XYZ file of C-alpha atoms in Angstrom:
298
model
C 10.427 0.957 12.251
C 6.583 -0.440 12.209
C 5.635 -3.676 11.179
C 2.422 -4.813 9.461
C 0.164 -6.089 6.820
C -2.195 -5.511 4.116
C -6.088 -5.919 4.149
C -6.932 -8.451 5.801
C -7.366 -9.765 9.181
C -8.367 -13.447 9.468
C -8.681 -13.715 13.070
C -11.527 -11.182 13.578
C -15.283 -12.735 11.974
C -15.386 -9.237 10.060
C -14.078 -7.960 6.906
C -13.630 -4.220 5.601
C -13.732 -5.111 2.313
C -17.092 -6.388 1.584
C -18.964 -6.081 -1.910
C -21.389 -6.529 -3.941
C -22.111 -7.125 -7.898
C -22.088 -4.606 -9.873
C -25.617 -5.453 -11.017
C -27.329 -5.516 -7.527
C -26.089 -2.000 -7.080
C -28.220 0.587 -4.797
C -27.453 3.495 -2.709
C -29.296 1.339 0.290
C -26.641 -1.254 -0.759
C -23.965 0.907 -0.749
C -24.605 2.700 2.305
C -24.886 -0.383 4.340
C -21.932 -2.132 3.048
C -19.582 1.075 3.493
C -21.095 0.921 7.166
C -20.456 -2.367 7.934
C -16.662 -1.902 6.011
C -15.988 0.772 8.181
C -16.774 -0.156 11.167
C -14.850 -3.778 10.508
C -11.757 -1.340 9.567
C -12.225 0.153 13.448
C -11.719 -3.564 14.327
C -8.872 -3.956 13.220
C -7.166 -1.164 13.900
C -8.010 -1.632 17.676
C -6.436 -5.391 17.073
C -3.378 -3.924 15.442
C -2.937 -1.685 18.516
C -2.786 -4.439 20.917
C -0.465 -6.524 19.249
C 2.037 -3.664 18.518
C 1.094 -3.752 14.706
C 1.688 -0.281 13.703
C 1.383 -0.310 9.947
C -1.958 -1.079 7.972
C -3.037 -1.281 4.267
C -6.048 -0.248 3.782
C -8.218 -2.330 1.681
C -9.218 -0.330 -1.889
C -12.771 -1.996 -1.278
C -13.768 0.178 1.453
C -16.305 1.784 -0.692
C -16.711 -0.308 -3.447
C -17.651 1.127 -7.394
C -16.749 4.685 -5.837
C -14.716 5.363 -8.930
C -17.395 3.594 -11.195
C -19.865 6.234 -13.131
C -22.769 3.903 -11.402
C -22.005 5.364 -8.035
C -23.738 8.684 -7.719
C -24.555 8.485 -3.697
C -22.645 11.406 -1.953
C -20.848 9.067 0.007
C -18.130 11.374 1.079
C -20.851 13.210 2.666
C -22.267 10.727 4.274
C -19.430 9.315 6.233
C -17.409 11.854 6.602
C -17.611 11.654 10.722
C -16.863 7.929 10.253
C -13.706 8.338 8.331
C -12.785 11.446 10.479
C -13.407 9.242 13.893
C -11.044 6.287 12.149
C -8.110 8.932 11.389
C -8.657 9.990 14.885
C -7.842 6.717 16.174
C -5.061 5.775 13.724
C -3.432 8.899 14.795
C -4.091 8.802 18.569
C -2.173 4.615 18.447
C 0.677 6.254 16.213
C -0.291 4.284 13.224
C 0.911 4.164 9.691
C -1.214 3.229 6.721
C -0.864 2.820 2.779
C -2.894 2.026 0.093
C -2.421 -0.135 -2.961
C -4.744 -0.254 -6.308
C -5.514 -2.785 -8.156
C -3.163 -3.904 -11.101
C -5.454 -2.119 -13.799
C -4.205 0.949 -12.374
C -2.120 1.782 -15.156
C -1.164 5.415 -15.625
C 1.391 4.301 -18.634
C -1.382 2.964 -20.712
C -1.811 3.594 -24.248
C -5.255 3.839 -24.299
C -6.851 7.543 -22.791
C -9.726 5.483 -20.980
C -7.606 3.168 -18.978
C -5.459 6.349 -18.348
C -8.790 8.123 -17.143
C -10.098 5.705 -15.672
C -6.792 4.665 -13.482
C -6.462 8.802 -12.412
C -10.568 8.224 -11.015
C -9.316 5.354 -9.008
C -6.687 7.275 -7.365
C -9.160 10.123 -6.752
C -10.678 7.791 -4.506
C -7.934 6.536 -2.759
C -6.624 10.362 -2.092
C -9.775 11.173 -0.523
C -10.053 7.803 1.604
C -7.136 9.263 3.314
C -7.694 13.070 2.959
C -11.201 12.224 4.892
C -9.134 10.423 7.360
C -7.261 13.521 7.698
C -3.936 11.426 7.836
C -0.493 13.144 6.620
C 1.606 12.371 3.553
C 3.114 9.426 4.899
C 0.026 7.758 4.289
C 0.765 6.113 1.010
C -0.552 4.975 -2.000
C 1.588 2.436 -3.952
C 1.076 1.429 -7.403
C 3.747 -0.446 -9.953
C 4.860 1.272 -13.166
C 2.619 -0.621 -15.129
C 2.967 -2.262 -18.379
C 5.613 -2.042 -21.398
C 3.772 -2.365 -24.350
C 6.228 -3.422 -26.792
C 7.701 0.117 -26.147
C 9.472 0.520 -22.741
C 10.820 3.878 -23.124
C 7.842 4.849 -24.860
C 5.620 3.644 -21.549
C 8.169 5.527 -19.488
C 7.575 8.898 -21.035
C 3.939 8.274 -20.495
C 3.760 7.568 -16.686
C 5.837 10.788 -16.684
C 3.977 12.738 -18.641
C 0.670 11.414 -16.799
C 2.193 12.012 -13.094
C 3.076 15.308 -13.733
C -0.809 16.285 -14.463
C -2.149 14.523 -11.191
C -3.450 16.535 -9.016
C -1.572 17.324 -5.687
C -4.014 15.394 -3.939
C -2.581 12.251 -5.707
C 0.787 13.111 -6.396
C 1.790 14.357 -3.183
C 0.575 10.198 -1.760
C 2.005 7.877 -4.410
C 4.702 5.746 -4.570
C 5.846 3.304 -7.401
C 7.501 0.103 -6.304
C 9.631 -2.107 -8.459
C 8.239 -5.588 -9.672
C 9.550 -8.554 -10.932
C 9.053 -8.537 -14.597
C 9.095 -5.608 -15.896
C 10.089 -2.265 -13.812
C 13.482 -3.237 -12.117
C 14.846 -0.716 -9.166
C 16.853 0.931 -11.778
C 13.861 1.826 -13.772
C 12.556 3.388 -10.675
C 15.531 5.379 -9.947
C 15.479 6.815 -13.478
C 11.468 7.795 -13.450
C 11.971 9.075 -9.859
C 14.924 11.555 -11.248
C 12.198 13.167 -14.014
C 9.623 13.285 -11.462
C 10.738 13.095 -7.994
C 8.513 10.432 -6.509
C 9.355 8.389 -4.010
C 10.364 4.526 -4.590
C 9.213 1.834 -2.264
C 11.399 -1.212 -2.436
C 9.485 -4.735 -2.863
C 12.203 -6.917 -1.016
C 11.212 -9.982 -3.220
C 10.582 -8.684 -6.494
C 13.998 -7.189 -6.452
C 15.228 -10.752 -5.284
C 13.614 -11.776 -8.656
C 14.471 -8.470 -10.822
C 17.840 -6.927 -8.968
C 18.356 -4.994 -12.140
C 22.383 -5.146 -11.452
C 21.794 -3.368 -8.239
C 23.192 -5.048 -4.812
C 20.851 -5.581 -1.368
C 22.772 -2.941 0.376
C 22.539 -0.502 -2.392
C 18.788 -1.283 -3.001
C 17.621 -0.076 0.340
C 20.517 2.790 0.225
C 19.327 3.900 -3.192
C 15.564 5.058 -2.505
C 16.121 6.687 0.601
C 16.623 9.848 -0.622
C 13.944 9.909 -2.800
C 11.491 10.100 0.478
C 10.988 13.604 1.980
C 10.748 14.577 5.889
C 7.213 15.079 4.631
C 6.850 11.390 3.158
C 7.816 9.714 6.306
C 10.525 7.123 6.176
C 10.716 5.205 3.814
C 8.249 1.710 3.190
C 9.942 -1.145 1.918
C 7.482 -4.580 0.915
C 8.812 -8.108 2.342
C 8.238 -11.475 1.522
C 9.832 -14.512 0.300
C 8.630 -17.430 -2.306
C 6.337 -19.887 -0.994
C 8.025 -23.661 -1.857
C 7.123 -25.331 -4.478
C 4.976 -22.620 -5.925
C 5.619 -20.570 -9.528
C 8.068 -17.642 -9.190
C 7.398 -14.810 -7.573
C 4.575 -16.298 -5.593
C 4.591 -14.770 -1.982
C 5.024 -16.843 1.292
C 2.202 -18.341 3.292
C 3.920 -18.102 6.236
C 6.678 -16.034 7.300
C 10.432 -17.435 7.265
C 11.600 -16.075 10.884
C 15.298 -17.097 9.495
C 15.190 -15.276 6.425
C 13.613 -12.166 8.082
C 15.904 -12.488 11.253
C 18.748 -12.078 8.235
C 17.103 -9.374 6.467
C 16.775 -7.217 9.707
C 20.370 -7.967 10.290
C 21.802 -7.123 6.899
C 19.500 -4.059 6.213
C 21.104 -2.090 9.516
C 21.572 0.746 9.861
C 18.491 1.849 7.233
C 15.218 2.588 8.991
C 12.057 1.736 7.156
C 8.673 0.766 7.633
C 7.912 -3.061 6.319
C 4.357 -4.163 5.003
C 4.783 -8.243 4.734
C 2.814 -9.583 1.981
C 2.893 -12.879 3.517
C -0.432 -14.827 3.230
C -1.642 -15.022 6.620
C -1.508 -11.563 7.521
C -1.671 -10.834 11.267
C -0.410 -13.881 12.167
C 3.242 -13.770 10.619
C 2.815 -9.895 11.518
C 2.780 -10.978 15.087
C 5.432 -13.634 14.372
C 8.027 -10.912 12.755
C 6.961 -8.242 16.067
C 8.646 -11.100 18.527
C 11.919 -11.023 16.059
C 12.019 -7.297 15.510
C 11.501 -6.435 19.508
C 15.400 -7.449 19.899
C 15.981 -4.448 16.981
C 16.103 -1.037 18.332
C 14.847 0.380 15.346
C 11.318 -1.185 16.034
C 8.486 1.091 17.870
C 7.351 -0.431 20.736
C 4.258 1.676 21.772
């Protein structure tokens, strides 16, 4: 079991997912802001490493408009030492890392151009990690996607648009469940037409259970993963007081995750808490899970 979070670290001054406006675009602009990402990205995976965090999403900014036609600057070509040297080090501290698109990554979209346009997205993301020279158990996550008045409809479309992807993509992604719309269940059934694995979002499934139990929800996608995938991911966090459903923590409840290490024995997983304050409740959940003898300690 490895422990970590997504993105963003707000105790180093640096971030790895700077931008820019898609009107001030250059290759001069890209080129230093890619630069700057990477090296930023370096930084925290050297902080991860000496606080025992051992799982990392990658931000999808890391080279921003790659996917967009606007971006003609070879940049895979450019970097490629820089991406190699980071997958050097993320292998060399035993690290895990995962992606996640945006929401308008919608492969179940009626419309060809968001469909298009969501398969260029993941063509980036697939090569972040190809240049990284990482395994498949570096992951890219996306939800189901929309209904659009027609649920089975939308179903038979993410099928039908998975099993074109390229093995580049198809051989990284992951669908999770959400709260709304895609329920565990819905999961299951899409993963028996296509085979992809399922990554279990702890708190959306709090929301959306779909009439499926806590110990059967992290019993159910386990065999969906391959040897190949790695084990499984599953996404925690919990609703933050006071806020709208569905809203994630700021902080991490030590009680409620205490409990949910507990109750999820004897299943082994890797947890990515989408808590607010990143690092900080990471480092908070490593103190709680050191007393589990699932946890890595490197």
């Amino acid at each position: 079991m490895k422990i970590g979070y997504p993105c963003i670290n707000t105790t180093l001054d640096c971030s790895s997912a700077r931008s820019f406006r898609l009107a001030s675009y250059s290759e001069i602009r890209l080129i230093e802001t890619v630069g700057a990402n990477l090296a930023c990205l370096e930084k925290i995976i050297d902080y991860n490493k000496t606080k025992n965090i051992l799982f990392f999403r990658i931000t999808s900014n890391l080279v921003p408009f790659a996917s967009h036609p606007i971006c003609k600057t070879d940049w895979v070509k450019f970097f490629r030492s820089d991406f190699e040297n980071v997958g050097k080090k993320i292998r060399r501290y035993n690290m895990r890392v995962s992606m996640h698109p945006d929401q308008f990554v919608l492969l179940n979209s009626p419309k060809r151009e968001v469909v298009d346009n969501s398969i260029a997205e993941l063509e980036y993301h697939a090569k972040i990690l190809d240049l990284m020279n990482l395994d498949r158990s570096a992951k890219i996550q996306i939800h189901v996607g929309g209904v659009y008045g027609e649920k089975e409809a939308a179903v038979s479309r993410f099928v039908d648009e998975y099993k074109g992807l390229s093995s580049e993509i198809s051989d990284r992604l992951v669908i999770e469940n959400d709260e709304r719309l895609y329920s565990l269940a819905d999961c299951l059934s899409i993963h028996h037409a296509t085979n992809i694995p399922i990554l279990l979002d702890v708190f959306h499934h709090s929301i959306l259970d779909g009439g499926i139990d806590f110990a059967d929800s992290l019993d159910l996608p386990r065999s969906t993963w391959s040897k190949e995938d790695g084990i499984p991911i599953v996404d925690y966090s919990t609703q933050e007081n006071g806020a709208r459903k569905g809203r994630h923590a700021q902080a991490i409840d030590l009680d409620h995750f205490n409990s949910f290490l507990i109750k999820s024995r004897p299943y082994d997983f890797d947890i990515m808490l989408e808590i607010k304050d990143k690092e900080k409740s990471a480092e908070v959940a490593i103190s709680v899970a050191n007393q589990d003898n699932r946890f890595i300690v490197n």
